[in-house]
Amino acid sequence: MLRWADLTPLQQQQFGNGCGPAWLPNWLTVFLFGWFFDASCRRHDFGYTRGGSRSDRKAVDLGFYHAMLRDAAFYANESTFIEYSLRAMAWGFYCLVRGFGWLRFSYGPYKTRAQLLGIEAVG
């Protein structure tokens, strides 16, 4: 099973669409919340694309929430208001992915490295 840590930093940076649904324009997601949760969102996209079971999805969502809380804590020195605003946003994102993520999660066997990275088989 391919893990997030197995990807190169460039592959991690380019994986998925970042925060928000695919239909939302990228400039808007970056402006609203992508600038501080982008890496957490891309890791979450990876987990959803990789697939698995209902328990895998729950673990991916919980990991997403904890990653966003770490991102929020990073801003604790800047302002308590910013930190708590980000924590509230993290909770909102978590609730949204728990409520509606079943629509996008790839239930079934784990995807191969080639499938995850969109690499076509040669030969």
JSON list of C-alpha atoms in Angstrom, two decimals:
[
{"chain": "A", "resi": 1, "resn": "MET", "atom": "CA", "xyz": [0.00, 0.00, 0.00]},
{"chain": "A", "resi": 2, "resn": "LEU", "atom": "CA", "xyz": [1.39, 3.36, -1.04]},
{"chain": "A", "resi": 3, "resn": "ARG", "atom": "CA", "xyz": [1.52, 5.94, 1.76]},
{"chain": "A", "resi": 4, "resn": "TRP", "atom": "CA", "xyz": [1.65, 9.72, 1.62]},
{"chain": "A", "resi": 5, "resn": "ALA", "atom": "CA", "xyz": [5.22, 9.66, 2.94]},
{"chain": "A", "resi": 6, "resn": "ASP", "atom": "CA", "xyz": [6.22, 7.51, -0.07]},
{"chain": "A", "resi": 7, "resn": "LEU", "atom": "CA", "xyz": [5.53, 10.40, -2.44]},
{"chain": "A", "resi": 8, "resn": "THR", "atom": "CA", "xyz": [8.19, 12.93, -3.31]},
{"chain": "A", "resi": 9, "resn": "PRO", "atom": "CA", "xyz": [7.65, 16.49, -2.03]},
{"chain": "A", "resi": 10, "resn": "LEU", "atom": "CA", "xyz": [6.76, 17.56, -5.59]},
{"chain": "A", "resi": 11, "resn": "GLN", "atom": "CA", "xyz": [4.22, 14.75, -5.94]},
{"chain": "A", "resi": 12, "resn": "GLN", "atom": "CA", "xyz": [2.70, 15.74, -2.60]},
{"chain": "A", "resi": 13, "resn": "GLN", "atom": "CA", "xyz": [2.51, 19.38, -3.64]},
{"chain": "A", "resi": 14, "resn": "GLN", "atom": "CA", "xyz": [0.74, 18.50, -6.89]},
{"chain": "A", "resi": 15, "resn": "PHE", "atom": "CA", "xyz": [-1.60, 15.77, -5.64]},
{"chain": "A", "resi": 16, "resn": "GLY", "atom": "CA", "xyz": [-5.35, 16.39, -5.76]},
{"chain": "A", "resi": 17, "resn": "ASN", "atom": "CA", "xyz": [-7.03, 19.74, -5.96]},
{"chain": "A", "resi": 18, "resn": "GLY", "atom": "CA", "xyz": [-6.28, 20.98, -2.45]},
{"chain": "A", "resi": 19, "resn": "CYS", "atom": "CA", "xyz": [-9.07, 22.36, -0.29]},
{"chain": "A", "resi": 20, "resn": "GLY", "atom": "CA", "xyz": [-12.68, 22.42, -1.33]},
{"chain": "A", "resi": 21, "resn": "PRO", "atom": "CA", "xyz": [-14.69, 20.59, -3.95]},
{"chain": "A", "resi": 22, "resn": "ALA", "atom": "CA", "xyz": [-13.29, 20.16, -7.45]},
{"chain": "A", "resi": 23, "resn": "TRP", "atom": "CA", "xyz": [-16.02, 22.38, -8.94]},
{"chain": "A", "resi": 24, "resn": "LEU", "atom": "CA", "xyz": [-14.93, 25.40, -6.86]},
{"chain": "A", "resi": 25, "resn": "PRO", "atom": "CA", "xyz": [-12.44, 27.60, -8.73]},
{"chain": "A", "resi": 26, "resn": "ASN", "atom": "CA", "xyz": [-8.86, 27.06, -7.51]},
{"chain": "A", "resi": 27, "resn": "TRP", "atom": "CA", "xyz": [-8.19, 30.78, -7.00]},
{"chain": "A", "resi": 28, "resn": "LEU", "atom": "CA", "xyz": [-11.17, 30.99, -4.64]},
{"chain": "A", "resi": 29, "resn": "THR", "atom": "CA", "xyz": [-10.17, 28.01, -2.51]},
{"chain": "A", "resi": 30, "resn": "VAL", "atom": "CA", "xyz": [-6.61, 29.31, -2.19]},
{"chain": "A", "resi": 31, "resn": "PHE", "atom": "CA", "xyz": [-7.89, 32.77, -1.26]},
{"chain": "A", "resi": 32, "resn": "LEU", "atom": "CA", "xyz": [-10.40, 31.54, 1.31]},
{"chain": "A", "resi": 33, "resn": "PHE", "atom": "CA", "xyz": [-8.56, 28.77, 3.12]},
{"chain": "A", "resi": 34, "resn": "GLY", "atom": "CA", "xyz": [-6.04, 27.00, 0.92]},
{"chain": "A", "resi": 35, "resn": "TRP", "atom": "CA", "xyz": [-3.10, 29.11, 1.98]},
{"chain": "A", "resi": 36, "resn": "PHE", "atom": "CA", "xyz": [-2.99, 27.51, 5.44]},
{"chain": "A", "resi": 37, "resn": "PHE", "atom": "CA", "xyz": [-4.67, 24.12, 4.96]},
{"chain": "A", "resi": 38, "resn": "ASP", "atom": "CA", "xyz": [-3.42, 23.23, 1.46]},
{"chain": "A", "resi": 39, "resn": "ALA", "atom": "CA", "xyz": [-0.96, 20.48, 2.50]},
{"chain": "A", "resi": 40, "resn": "SER", "atom": "CA", "xyz": [-3.52, 18.93, 4.86]},
{"chain": "A", "resi": 41, "resn": "CYS", "atom": "CA", "xyz": [-6.15, 18.99, 2.12]},
{"chain": "A", "resi": 42, "resn": "ARG", "atom": "CA", "xyz": [-3.83, 17.39, -0.44]},
{"chain": "A", "resi": 43, "resn": "ARG", "atom": "CA", "xyz": [-2.98, 14.61, 2.00]},
{"chain": "A", "resi": 44, "resn": "HIS", "atom": "CA", "xyz": [-6.70, 14.09, 2.55]},
{"chain": "A", "resi": 45, "resn": "ASP", "atom": "CA", "xyz": [-7.23, 13.96, -1.24]},
{"chain": "A", "resi": 46, "resn": "PHE", "atom": "CA", "xyz": [-4.54, 11.28, -1.38]},
{"chain": "A", "resi": 47, "resn": "GLY", "atom": "CA", "xyz": [-6.30, 9.17, 1.25]},
{"chain": "A", "resi": 48, "resn": "TYR", "atom": "CA", "xyz": [-9.63, 9.45, -0.55]},
{"chain": "A", "resi": 49, "resn": "THR", "atom": "CA", "xyz": [-8.09, 8.59, -3.92]},
{"chain": "A", "resi": 50, "resn": "ARG", "atom": "CA", "xyz": [-6.10, 5.67, -2.48]},
{"chain": "A", "resi": 51, "resn": "GLY", "atom": "CA", "xyz": [-9.36, 4.13, -1.30]},
{"chain": "A", "resi": 52, "resn": "GLY", "atom": "CA", "xyz": [-10.13, 1.37, 1.14]},
{"chain": "A", "resi": 53, "resn": "SER", "atom": "CA", "xyz": [-12.92, 0.63, 3.58]},
{"chain": "A", "resi": 54, "resn": "ARG", "atom": "CA", "xyz": [-15.25, 2.69, 5.76]},
{"chain": "A", "resi": 55, "resn": "SER", "atom": "CA", "xyz": [-12.72, 2.46, 8.59]},
{"chain": "A", "resi": 56, "resn": "ASP", "atom": "CA", "xyz": [-9.99, 3.70, 6.21]},
{"chain": "A", "resi": 57, "resn": "ARG", "atom": "CA", "xyz": [-12.15, 6.70, 5.34]},
{"chain": "A", "resi": 58, "resn": "LYS", "atom": "CA", "xyz": [-12.76, 7.44, 9.01]},
{"chain": "A", "resi": 59, "resn": "ALA", "atom": "CA", "xyz": [-9.01, 7.28, 9.70]},
{"chain": "A", "resi": 60, "resn": "VAL", "atom": "CA", "xyz": [-8.27, 9.59, 6.74]},
{"chain": "A", "resi": 61, "resn": "ASP", "atom": "CA", "xyz": [-10.87, 12.10, 7.94]},
{"chain": "A", "resi": 62, "resn": "LEU", "atom": "CA", "xyz": [-9.57, 12.04, 11.51]},
{"chain": "A", "resi": 63, "resn": "GLY", "atom": "CA", "xyz": [-5.99, 12.45, 10.26]},
{"chain": "A", "resi": 64, "resn": "PHE", "atom": "CA", "xyz": [-7.18, 15.43, 8.22]},
{"chain": "A", "resi": 65, "resn": "TYR", "atom": "CA", "xyz": [-8.73, 17.03, 11.28]},
{"chain": "A", "resi": 66, "resn": "HIS", "atom": "CA", "xyz": [-5.58, 16.55, 13.38]},
{"chain": "A", "resi": 67, "resn": "ALA", "atom": "CA", "xyz": [-3.39, 17.92, 10.58]},
{"chain": "A", "resi": 68, "resn": "MET", "atom": "CA", "xyz": [-5.56, 21.04, 10.37]},
{"chain": "A", "resi": 69, "resn": "LEU", "atom": "CA", "xyz": [-5.32, 21.49, 14.15]},
{"chain": "A", "resi": 70, "resn": "ARG", "atom": "CA", "xyz": [-1.51, 21.35, 13.84]},
{"chain": "A", "resi": 71, "resn": "ASP", "atom": "CA", "xyz": [-1.72, 23.95, 11.08]},
{"chain": "A", "resi": 72, "resn": "ALA", "atom": "CA", "xyz": [-3.86, 26.16, 13.33]},
{"chain": "A", "resi": 73, "resn": "ALA", "atom": "CA", "xyz": [-1.43, 25.77, 16.25]},
{"chain": "A", "resi": 74, "resn": "PHE", "atom": "CA", "xyz": [1.36, 27.01, 13.98]},
{"chain": "A", "resi": 75, "resn": "TYR", "atom": "CA", "xyz": [-0.41, 30.40, 13.93]},
{"chain": "A", "resi": 76, "resn": "ALA", "atom": "CA", "xyz": [-0.82, 30.51, 17.73]},
{"chain": "A", "resi": 77, "resn": "ASN", "atom": "CA", "xyz": [2.07, 32.97, 18.08]},
{"chain": "A", "resi": 78, "resn": "GLU", "atom": "CA", "xyz": [0.49, 35.30, 15.55]},
{"chain": "A", "resi": 79, "resn": "SER", "atom": "CA", "xyz": [-2.87, 35.75, 17.22]},
{"chain": "A", "resi": 80, "resn": "THR", "atom": "CA", "xyz": [-5.20, 33.82, 19.48]},
{"chain": "A", "resi": 81, "resn": "PHE", "atom": "CA", "xyz": [-8.10, 34.99, 17.33]},
{"chain": "A", "resi": 82, "resn": "ILE", "atom": "CA", "xyz": [-6.48, 33.56, 14.19]},
{"chain": "A", "resi": 83, "resn": "GLU", "atom": "CA", "xyz": [-5.71, 30.26, 15.91]},
{"chain": "A", "resi": 84, "resn": "TYR", "atom": "CA", "xyz": [-9.26, 29.81, 17.20]},
{"chain": "A", "resi": 85, "resn": "SER", "atom": "CA", "xyz": [-10.75, 30.90, 13.89]},
{"chain": "A", "resi": 86, "resn": "LEU", "atom": "CA", "xyz": [-8.67, 28.25, 12.14]},
{"chain": "A", "resi": 87, "resn": "ARG", "atom": "CA", "xyz": [-9.67, 25.65, 14.73]},
{"chain": "A", "resi": 88, "resn": "ALA", "atom": "CA", "xyz": [-13.33, 26.45, 14.09]},
{"chain": "A", "resi": 89, "resn": "MET", "atom": "CA", "xyz": [-12.76, 26.18, 10.34]},
{"chain": "A", "resi": 90, "resn": "ALA", "atom": "CA", "xyz": [-10.98, 22.84, 10.86]},
{"chain": "A", "resi": 91, "resn": "TRP", "atom": "CA", "xyz": [-13.97, 21.52, 12.78]},
{"chain": "A", "resi": 92, "resn": "GLY", "atom": "CA", "xyz": [-16.28, 22.71, 9.99]},
{"chain": "A", "resi": 93, "resn": "PHE", "atom": "CA", "xyz": [-14.18, 20.98, 7.33]},
{"chain": "A", "resi": 94, "resn": "TYR", "atom": "CA", "xyz": [-14.09, 17.80, 9.39]},
{"chain": "A", "resi": 95, "resn": "CYS", "atom": "CA", "xyz": [-17.88, 17.81, 9.75]},
{"chain": "A", "resi": 96, "resn": "LEU", "atom": "CA", "xyz": [-18.29, 18.36, 6.01]},
{"chain": "A", "resi": 97, "resn": "VAL", "atom": "CA", "xyz": [-15.99, 15.49, 5.03]},
{"chain": "A", "resi": 98, "resn": "ARG", "atom": "CA", "xyz": [-17.61, 13.16, 7.55]},
{"chain": "A", "resi": 99, "resn": "GLY", "atom": "CA", "xyz": [-21.07, 14.08, 6.32]},
{"chain": "A", "resi": 100, "resn": "PHE", "atom": "CA", "xyz": [-20.48, 14.15, 2.58]},
{"chain": "A", "resi": 101, "resn": "GLY", "atom": "CA", "xyz": [-17.14, 12.44, 1.98]},
{"chain": "A", "resi": 102, "resn": "TRP", "atom": "CA", "xyz": [-18.79, 9.12, 1.19]},
{"chain": "A", "resi": 103, "resn": "LEU", "atom": "CA", "xyz": [-19.71, 10.66, -2.17]},
{"chain": "A", "resi": 104, "resn": "ARG", "atom": "CA", "xyz": [-16.04, 11.04, -3.14]},
{"chain": "A", "resi": 105, "resn": "PHE", "atom": "CA", "xyz": [-14.19, 8.29, -1.29]},
{"chain": "A", "resi": 106, "resn": "SER", "atom": "CA", "xyz": [-12.88, 5.43, -3.48]},
{"chain": "A", "resi": 107, "resn": "TYR", "atom": "CA", "xyz": [-14.30, 2.43, -1.65]},
{"chain": "A", "resi": 108, "resn": "GLY", "atom": "CA", "xyz": [-12.69, -0.87, -2.57]},
{"chain": "A", "resi": 109, "resn": "PRO", "atom": "CA", "xyz": [-9.14, -2.17, -2.99]},
{"chain": "A", "resi": 110, "resn": "TYR", "atom": "CA", "xyz": [-6.28, 0.25, -2.52]},
{"chain": "A", "resi": 111, "resn": "LYS", "atom": "CA", "xyz": [-5.11, 1.91, -5.73]},
{"chain": "A", "resi": 112, "resn": "THR", "atom": "CA", "xyz": [-1.68, 1.08, -7.11]},
{"chain": "A", "resi": 113, "resn": "ARG", "atom": "CA", "xyz": [1.11, 3.65, -7.34]},
{"chain": "A", "resi": 114, "resn": "ALA", "atom": "CA", "xyz": [0.48, 3.93, -11.09]},
{"chain": "A", "resi": 115, "resn": "GLN", "atom": "CA", "xyz": [-3.24, 4.50, -10.56]},
{"chain": "A", "resi": 116, "resn": "LEU", "atom": "CA", "xyz": [-2.66, 7.09, -7.84]},
{"chain": "A", "resi": 117, "resn": "LEU", "atom": "CA", "xyz": [-0.13, 9.07, -9.84]},
{"chain": "A", "resi": 118, "resn": "GLY", "atom": "CA", "xyz": [-1.91, 8.70, -13.17]},
{"chain": "A", "resi": 119, "resn": "ILE", "atom": "CA", "xyz": [0.97, 6.81, -14.71]},
{"chain": "A", "resi": 120, "resn": "GLU", "atom": "CA", "xyz": [0.04, 4.69, -17.69]},
{"chain": "A", "resi": 121, "resn": "ALA", "atom": "CA", "xyz": [1.43, 1.19, -17.83]},
{"chain": "A", "resi": 122, "resn": "VAL", "atom": "CA", "xyz": [4.16, 0.70, -20.38]},
{"chain": "A", "resi": 123, "resn": "GLY", "atom": "CA", "xyz": [4.60, -2.59, -22.15]}
]
